[in-house]
Amino acid sequence: MQTGVFPRPALDLLLCAPRGFCAGVDRAIQIVELALEKYGAPVYVRHEIVHNKFVVESLRNKGAVFVEELDEVPDDGAPVVFSAHGVPKSVPAEAQRREMFFLDATCPLVSKVHKEAILHNKRDREILLIGHAGHPEVIGTMGQLPEGTVSLIETVEDARTYEPRTGKQLAWISQTTLSVDDTAEIVAELSARFPDIAQPHKDDICYATTNRQEAVKHIAGQCDAVIVVGAPNSSNSQRLREVAAREGCHKAFLLQRAGEIDWSQFDGIKTLGVTAGASAPEVLVEEVIDAFRERFEVCLKTVRTAEENIAFNLPRELRDAPVTSG
């Protein structure tokens, strides 16, 4: 008796574009790779260069050594790279004091927020930073100025109850990887309470965060489930999952790799959305798609909502080094 082979169920897979690496992440990874190529291993990296375990392990295998603080770095002249999230001013100051050779991989859009904070302080304004406590980008931004200079606003409730500490004009800045909609609500509350509050000339939330959230909004209502490929400690990846859920997709999952897929959650689905946070490499997206192709008859459609062609300059010390693909 011949056993029948059951056909695989059909699945429409909507693949968001843009997704994955942004220009700041691509630049940060290139900085570590080119430093390894030019100076040899080890190259020390303070904090995860970007929030993605796969990327970190890949660089570690090439000779990068990840540390949390500079006191873990020996005084042997090896290069030190500061992560894309930015660092407090005390970190490069300590590196200079110890005569270290360091390369700053801070995303230029994060550096823009640092400059705004310093400018507001020079103009004698009381500064509010919209962001998440404990995130390295927030620590780096608050660390551009003396302790206590910047106040953190995490929620609309914080904005509603904040009491100015001085008689100075207020100014707000923000973390670059926040939810666009959540931040707009916080800004609306601050603007209603403090009509003369100074704000950025251009939004602090970066183009890549905005574009990826818009792409998820575009597909979420059509999907039975959405997968965001990204790390749990990646702010922009977490926001993508939240956006999908808010836009009506009740099965929105953040996964680092295909091995984390709980297949029971995908029984009977007809349409799946897939995107990736700004620090997730495309190979992990392909891994997830391949896993679904093994179980479903996949009809893949790329849904593009924006074009991205931004690139940032490398540090001068590395510009004569041969460029490797990130």
Short mmCIF file of C-alpha atoms in Angstrom, two decimals:
data_model
loop_
_atom_site.label_atom_id
_atom_site.label_comp_id
_atom_site.label_asym_id
_atom_site.label_seq_id
_atom_site.Cartn_x
_atom_site.Cartn_y
_atom_site.Cartn_z
CA MET A 1 0.00 0.00 0.00
CA GLN A 2 1.47 3.33 -1.07
CA THR A 3 1.52 6.06 1.53
CA GLY A 4 0.19 9.37 0.22
CA VAL A 5 2.34 12.46 0.41
CA PHE A 6 0.36 15.36 1.79
CA PRO A 7 0.81 18.62 -0.12
CA ARG A 8 2.38 21.46 1.82
CA PRO A 9 -0.07 24.21 2.78
CA ALA A 10 0.13 27.42 0.74
CA LEU A 11 1.63 30.47 2.41
CA ASP A 12 1.88 34.04 1.16
CA LEU A 13 5.04 35.52 2.63
CA LEU A 14 5.24 39.32 2.60
CA LEU A 15 8.87 40.39 2.96
CA CYS A 16 9.32 43.97 4.15
CA ALA A 17 11.71 46.31 2.38
CA PRO A 18 13.60 48.12 3.75
CA ARG A 19 14.65 45.71 6.50
CA GLY A 20 17.83 44.68 8.27
CA PHE A 21 21.13 46.54 8.30
CA CYS A 22 21.08 50.33 8.28
CA ALA A 23 23.99 52.54 7.26
CA GLY A 24 25.13 53.06 10.86
CA VAL A 25 25.25 49.32 11.60
CA ASP A 26 26.97 48.56 8.30
CA ARG A 27 29.60 51.22 9.05
CA ALA A 28 30.20 49.92 12.60
CA ILE A 29 30.73 46.35 11.43
CA GLN A 30 33.04 47.55 8.65
CA ILE A 31 35.10 49.50 11.17
CA VAL A 32 35.78 46.35 13.21
CA GLU A 33 36.49 44.21 10.12
CA LEU A 34 38.82 46.78 8.55
CA ALA A 35 40.62 47.34 11.85
CA LEU A 36 41.25 43.59 12.08
CA GLU A 37 42.46 43.57 8.48
CA LYS A 38 44.74 46.59 8.89
CA TYR A 39 46.10 46.12 12.42
CA GLY A 40 45.56 42.39 13.04
CA ALA A 41 43.93 40.66 16.00
CA PRO A 42 43.06 41.39 18.65
CA VAL A 43 40.82 44.40 18.16
CA TYR A 44 38.95 45.25 21.35
CA VAL A 45 35.32 46.37 21.13
CA ARG A 46 33.66 48.13 24.03
CA HIS A 47 30.13 46.68 24.34
CA GLU A 48 28.45 44.69 21.55
CA ILE A 49 29.28 46.58 18.35
CA VAL A 50 25.58 46.20 17.43
CA HIS A 51 22.86 44.29 19.27
CA ASN A 52 23.00 41.00 17.40
CA LYS A 53 24.55 37.79 18.73
CA PHE A 54 25.24 36.38 15.24
CA VAL A 55 27.17 39.51 14.22
CA VAL A 56 29.10 39.59 17.50
CA GLU A 57 30.06 35.90 17.24
CA SER A 58 31.12 36.35 13.61
CA LEU A 59 33.44 39.22 14.57
CA ARG A 60 34.72 37.33 17.61
CA ASN A 61 35.69 34.45 15.32
CA LYS A 62 37.72 36.92 13.24
CA GLY A 63 39.66 38.18 16.27
CA ALA A 64 37.49 40.84 17.93
CA VAL A 65 37.47 40.81 21.72
CA PHE A 66 34.33 42.24 23.33
CA VAL A 67 34.56 43.99 26.69
CA GLU A 68 32.13 46.04 28.72
CA GLU A 69 34.62 48.56 30.11
CA LEU A 70 38.05 49.88 29.18
CA ASP A 71 39.63 48.51 32.35
CA GLU A 72 39.35 45.06 30.68
CA VAL A 73 41.64 46.23 27.84
CA PRO A 74 45.41 45.76 28.34
CA ASP A 75 47.81 48.59 27.60
CA ASP A 76 49.40 46.83 24.63
CA GLY A 77 48.55 49.27 21.83
CA ALA A 78 45.78 47.14 20.29
CA PRO A 79 42.94 49.16 18.72
CA VAL A 80 39.75 49.74 20.70
CA VAL A 81 36.41 50.34 18.94
CA PHE A 82 33.46 52.11 20.56
CA SER A 83 30.08 50.62 19.63
CA ALA A 84 27.49 52.10 17.26
CA HIS A 85 25.30 53.12 20.22
CA GLY A 86 27.71 55.85 21.36
CA VAL A 87 29.54 56.29 24.64
CA PRO A 88 29.64 58.85 27.46
CA LYS A 89 32.38 61.47 27.14
CA SER A 90 34.21 59.82 30.04
CA VAL A 91 35.05 56.82 27.84
CA PRO A 92 37.17 58.55 25.14
CA ALA A 93 38.62 60.73 27.90
CA GLU A 94 39.80 57.60 29.73
CA ALA A 95 41.14 56.14 26.46
CA GLN A 96 43.12 59.32 25.81
CA ARG A 97 44.45 59.35 29.37
CA ARG A 98 45.74 55.79 28.84
CA GLU A 99 47.09 56.74 25.37
CA MET A 100 44.96 54.08 23.69
CA PHE A 101 44.41 53.95 19.95
CA PHE A 102 40.64 54.03 19.55
CA LEU A 103 38.14 54.14 16.70
CA ASP A 104 34.69 55.57 17.26
CA ALA A 105 31.94 53.54 15.52
CA THR A 106 29.13 55.70 16.97
CA CYS A 107 26.38 56.03 14.37
CA PRO A 108 26.52 59.57 12.94
CA LEU A 109 22.79 59.95 13.66
CA VAL A 110 23.47 59.21 17.33
CA SER A 111 26.34 61.71 17.25
CA LYS A 112 23.84 64.26 15.91
CA VAL A 113 21.75 63.81 19.08
CA HIS A 114 24.90 64.19 21.21
CA LYS A 115 25.64 67.51 19.48
CA GLU A 116 22.07 68.68 20.04
CA ALA A 117 22.35 67.93 23.78
CA ILE A 118 25.62 69.88 24.02
CA LEU A 119 24.16 72.82 22.06
CA HIS A 120 21.03 72.97 24.23
CA ASN A 121 23.26 72.99 27.30
CA LYS A 122 25.36 75.83 25.86
CA ARG A 123 22.12 77.76 25.28
CA ASP A 124 21.26 77.23 28.96
CA ARG A 125 18.22 75.01 28.36
CA GLU A 126 16.85 72.25 30.58
CA ILE A 127 17.13 69.05 28.54
CA LEU A 128 14.63 66.18 28.38
CA LEU A 129 15.72 62.95 26.67
CA ILE A 130 12.94 60.67 25.41
CA GLY A 131 14.28 57.13 25.63
CA HIS A 132 14.60 53.86 27.54
CA ALA A 133 16.52 53.74 30.81
CA GLY A 134 19.62 51.57 30.70
CA HIS A 135 19.91 51.42 26.91
CA PRO A 136 23.53 52.09 25.90
CA GLU A 137 22.48 54.86 23.52
CA VAL A 138 20.68 56.66 26.35
CA ILE A 139 23.65 56.17 28.67
CA GLY A 140 25.94 57.60 25.99
CA THR A 141 23.72 60.60 25.27
CA MET A 142 23.18 61.49 28.93
CA GLY A 143 26.91 61.05 29.44
CA GLN A 144 27.74 63.91 27.06
CA LEU A 145 26.94 66.33 29.88
CA PRO A 146 27.51 66.44 33.64
CA GLU A 147 25.38 64.06 35.69
CA GLY A 148 21.92 65.46 36.41
CA THR A 149 21.92 67.79 33.40
CA VAL A 150 19.59 65.59 31.28
CA SER A 151 16.25 64.22 32.53
CA LEU A 152 14.89 60.97 31.06
CA ILE A 153 11.29 60.76 29.82
CA GLU A 154 10.22 57.17 29.07
CA THR A 155 6.41 57.37 28.83
CA VAL A 156 3.48 59.72 28.21
CA GLU A 157 2.87 59.57 31.96
CA ASP A 158 6.42 60.82 32.58
CA ALA A 159 5.71 63.71 30.18
CA ARG A 160 2.41 64.43 31.94
CA THR A 161 3.95 64.58 35.41
CA TYR A 162 7.37 66.08 34.71
CA GLU A 163 8.08 69.18 36.75
CA PRO A 164 10.82 71.47 35.43
CA ARG A 165 13.76 71.73 37.80
CA THR A 166 14.83 75.20 36.66
CA GLY A 167 13.27 78.33 35.23
CA LYS A 168 15.11 77.74 31.97
CA GLN A 169 13.55 76.99 28.59
CA LEU A 170 12.99 73.28 28.06
CA ALA A 171 14.32 71.29 25.09
CA TRP A 172 13.70 67.68 24.09
CA ILE A 173 15.87 65.20 22.22
CA SER A 174 15.31 61.47 21.69
CA GLN A 175 16.89 58.06 21.34
CA THR A 176 17.16 57.18 17.64
CA THR A 177 15.47 53.75 17.82
CA LEU A 178 12.12 54.51 19.45
CA SER A 179 8.57 53.83 18.29
CA VAL A 180 7.61 56.72 16.02
CA ASP A 181 4.01 56.68 17.30
CA ASP A 182 4.91 56.40 21.00
CA THR A 183 7.38 59.25 20.69
CA ALA A 184 4.83 61.42 18.88
CA GLU A 185 2.42 60.94 21.82
CA ILE A 186 5.11 61.93 24.32
CA VAL A 187 6.10 64.98 22.25
CA ALA A 188 2.44 66.02 21.92
CA GLU A 189 2.06 65.91 25.71
CA LEU A 190 5.26 67.89 26.29
CA SER A 191 4.30 70.47 23.64
CA ALA A 192 0.82 70.89 25.15
CA ARG A 193 2.25 71.46 28.63
CA PHE A 194 5.28 73.50 27.54
CA PRO A 195 4.42 75.33 24.28
CA ASP A 196 7.84 76.97 23.98
CA ILE A 197 9.82 73.72 24.36
CA ALA A 198 12.69 73.58 21.85
CA GLN A 199 12.76 70.57 19.55
CA PRO A 200 15.13 69.08 16.97
CA HIS A 201 15.23 70.73 13.54
CA LYS A 202 14.87 67.21 12.15
CA ASP A 203 13.49 64.19 14.02
CA ASP A 204 16.03 62.36 16.16
CA ILE A 205 14.45 58.98 15.38
CA CYS A 206 16.62 57.76 12.55
CA TYR A 207 15.50 57.20 8.96
CA ALA A 208 16.04 53.42 9.24
CA THR A 209 13.88 53.05 12.35
CA THR A 210 11.12 55.12 10.73
CA ASN A 211 11.29 53.26 7.40
CA ARG A 212 11.21 49.81 9.00
CA GLN A 213 8.25 50.72 11.18
CA GLU A 214 6.35 52.14 8.19
CA ALA A 215 6.95 48.92 6.24
CA VAL A 216 5.57 46.81 9.09
CA LYS A 217 2.53 49.08 9.38
CA HIS A 218 1.89 48.58 5.68
CA ILE A 219 1.70 44.77 5.88
CA ALA A 220 0.62 43.97 9.48
CA GLY A 221 -3.13 44.23 8.83
CA GLN A 222 -2.86 41.68 6.00
CA CYS A 223 -0.92 39.11 8.02
CA ASP A 224 -1.95 36.21 10.26
CA ALA A 225 1.51 36.41 11.84
CA VAL A 226 4.60 38.63 11.66
CA ILE A 227 8.18 37.62 12.44
CA VAL A 228 10.76 40.24 13.28
CA VAL A 229 14.29 38.86 12.99
CA GLY A 230 16.36 40.56 15.66
CA ALA A 231 17.82 40.35 19.15
CA PRO A 232 15.79 40.80 22.35
CA ASN A 233 18.14 43.58 23.50
CA SER A 234 17.73 45.45 20.19
CA SER A 235 15.48 48.45 20.79
CA ASN A 236 14.54 48.96 17.15
CA SER A 237 13.68 45.25 16.76
CA GLN A 238 11.46 45.28 19.84
CA ARG A 239 9.66 48.35 18.48
CA LEU A 240 8.98 46.55 15.17
CA ARG A 241 7.26 43.70 17.02
CA GLU A 242 5.18 46.21 19.00
CA VAL A 243 4.21 48.07 15.82
CA ALA A 244 3.00 44.84 14.20
CA ALA A 245 0.86 44.00 17.23
CA ARG A 246 -0.54 47.52 17.44
CA GLU A 247 -1.47 47.45 13.76
CA GLY A 248 -3.68 44.42 14.31
CA CYS A 249 -1.43 41.37 13.93
CA HIS A 250 -1.96 39.46 17.17
CA LYS A 251 0.78 36.94 16.42
CA ALA A 252 3.89 39.12 16.30
CA PHE A 253 7.15 37.43 17.24
CA LEU A 254 10.74 38.58 17.75
CA LEU A 255 13.16 35.77 16.88
CA GLN A 256 16.94 35.71 16.66
CA ARG A 257 17.14 32.68 14.33
CA ALA A 258 14.99 30.07 12.59
CA GLY A 259 15.75 27.56 15.36
CA GLU A 260 13.60 29.64 17.74
CA ILE A 261 10.42 29.25 15.65
CA ASP A 262 7.56 27.65 17.63
CA TRP A 263 5.78 25.93 14.75
CA SER A 264 2.59 25.43 16.76
CA GLN A 265 2.06 29.19 16.53
CA PHE A 266 1.92 29.03 12.73
CA ASP A 267 -0.62 26.24 12.20
CA GLY A 268 -3.24 27.28 9.67
CA ILE A 269 -1.75 30.65 8.78
CA LYS A 270 -2.26 31.89 5.22
CA THR A 271 -0.17 35.09 5.22
CA LEU A 272 3.12 35.70 7.05
CA GLY A 273 5.00 38.99 7.29
CA VAL A 274 8.78 38.99 7.76
CA THR A 275 11.11 41.88 8.56
CA ALA A 276 14.39 42.40 10.40
CA GLY A 277 15.73 44.94 12.85
CA ALA A 278 18.50 47.30 11.80
CA SER A 279 21.23 45.14 13.37
CA ALA A 280 20.05 41.79 11.94
CA PRO A 281 22.00 40.43 8.93
CA GLU A 282 20.12 39.27 5.83
CA VAL A 283 21.47 35.72 6.18
CA LEU A 284 19.24 35.26 9.23
CA VAL A 285 16.19 36.47 7.30
CA GLU A 286 16.98 33.95 4.56
CA GLU A 287 17.32 31.24 7.21
CA VAL A 288 13.78 31.96 8.45
CA ILE A 289 12.35 32.01 4.92
CA ASP A 290 14.06 28.68 4.11
CA ALA A 291 12.57 27.14 7.27
CA PHE A 292 9.07 28.10 6.13
CA ARG A 293 9.76 26.81 2.62
CA GLU A 294 10.44 23.37 4.11
CA ARG A 295 6.94 23.28 5.60
CA PHE A 296 4.84 25.47 3.29
CA GLU A 297 4.43 26.14 -0.40
CA VAL A 298 5.69 29.71 -0.14
CA CYS A 299 4.69 32.49 -2.49
CA LEU A 300 7.15 35.26 -1.64
CA LYS A 301 6.35 38.89 -2.34
CA THR A 302 8.66 41.78 -1.44
CA VAL A 303 6.70 44.82 -0.23
CA ARG A 304 8.85 47.94 -0.62
CA THR A 305 7.74 51.16 1.06
CA ALA A 306 10.95 53.23 0.85
CA GLU A 307 14.31 53.38 -0.90
CA GLU A 308 17.50 53.67 1.15
CA ASN A 309 20.83 54.72 -0.34
CA ILE A 310 22.52 56.34 2.66
CA ALA A 311 26.15 55.56 3.49
CA PHE A 312 28.40 57.05 6.16
CA ASN A 313 32.12 57.76 5.91
CA LEU A 314 34.58 55.52 7.68
CA PRO A 315 37.07 56.97 10.19
CA ARG A 316 40.04 58.57 8.43
CA GLU A 317 42.43 55.95 9.84
CA LEU A 318 40.62 53.20 7.90
CA ARG A 319 39.86 54.91 4.61
CA ASP A 320 43.00 53.56 2.96
CA ALA A 321 42.23 50.02 4.09
CA PRO A 322 40.69 47.63 1.55
CA VAL A 323 36.91 47.48 1.96
CA THR A 324 35.43 44.10 2.83
CA SER A 325 31.76 43.22 2.48
CA GLY A 326 29.81 43.46 5.72
#
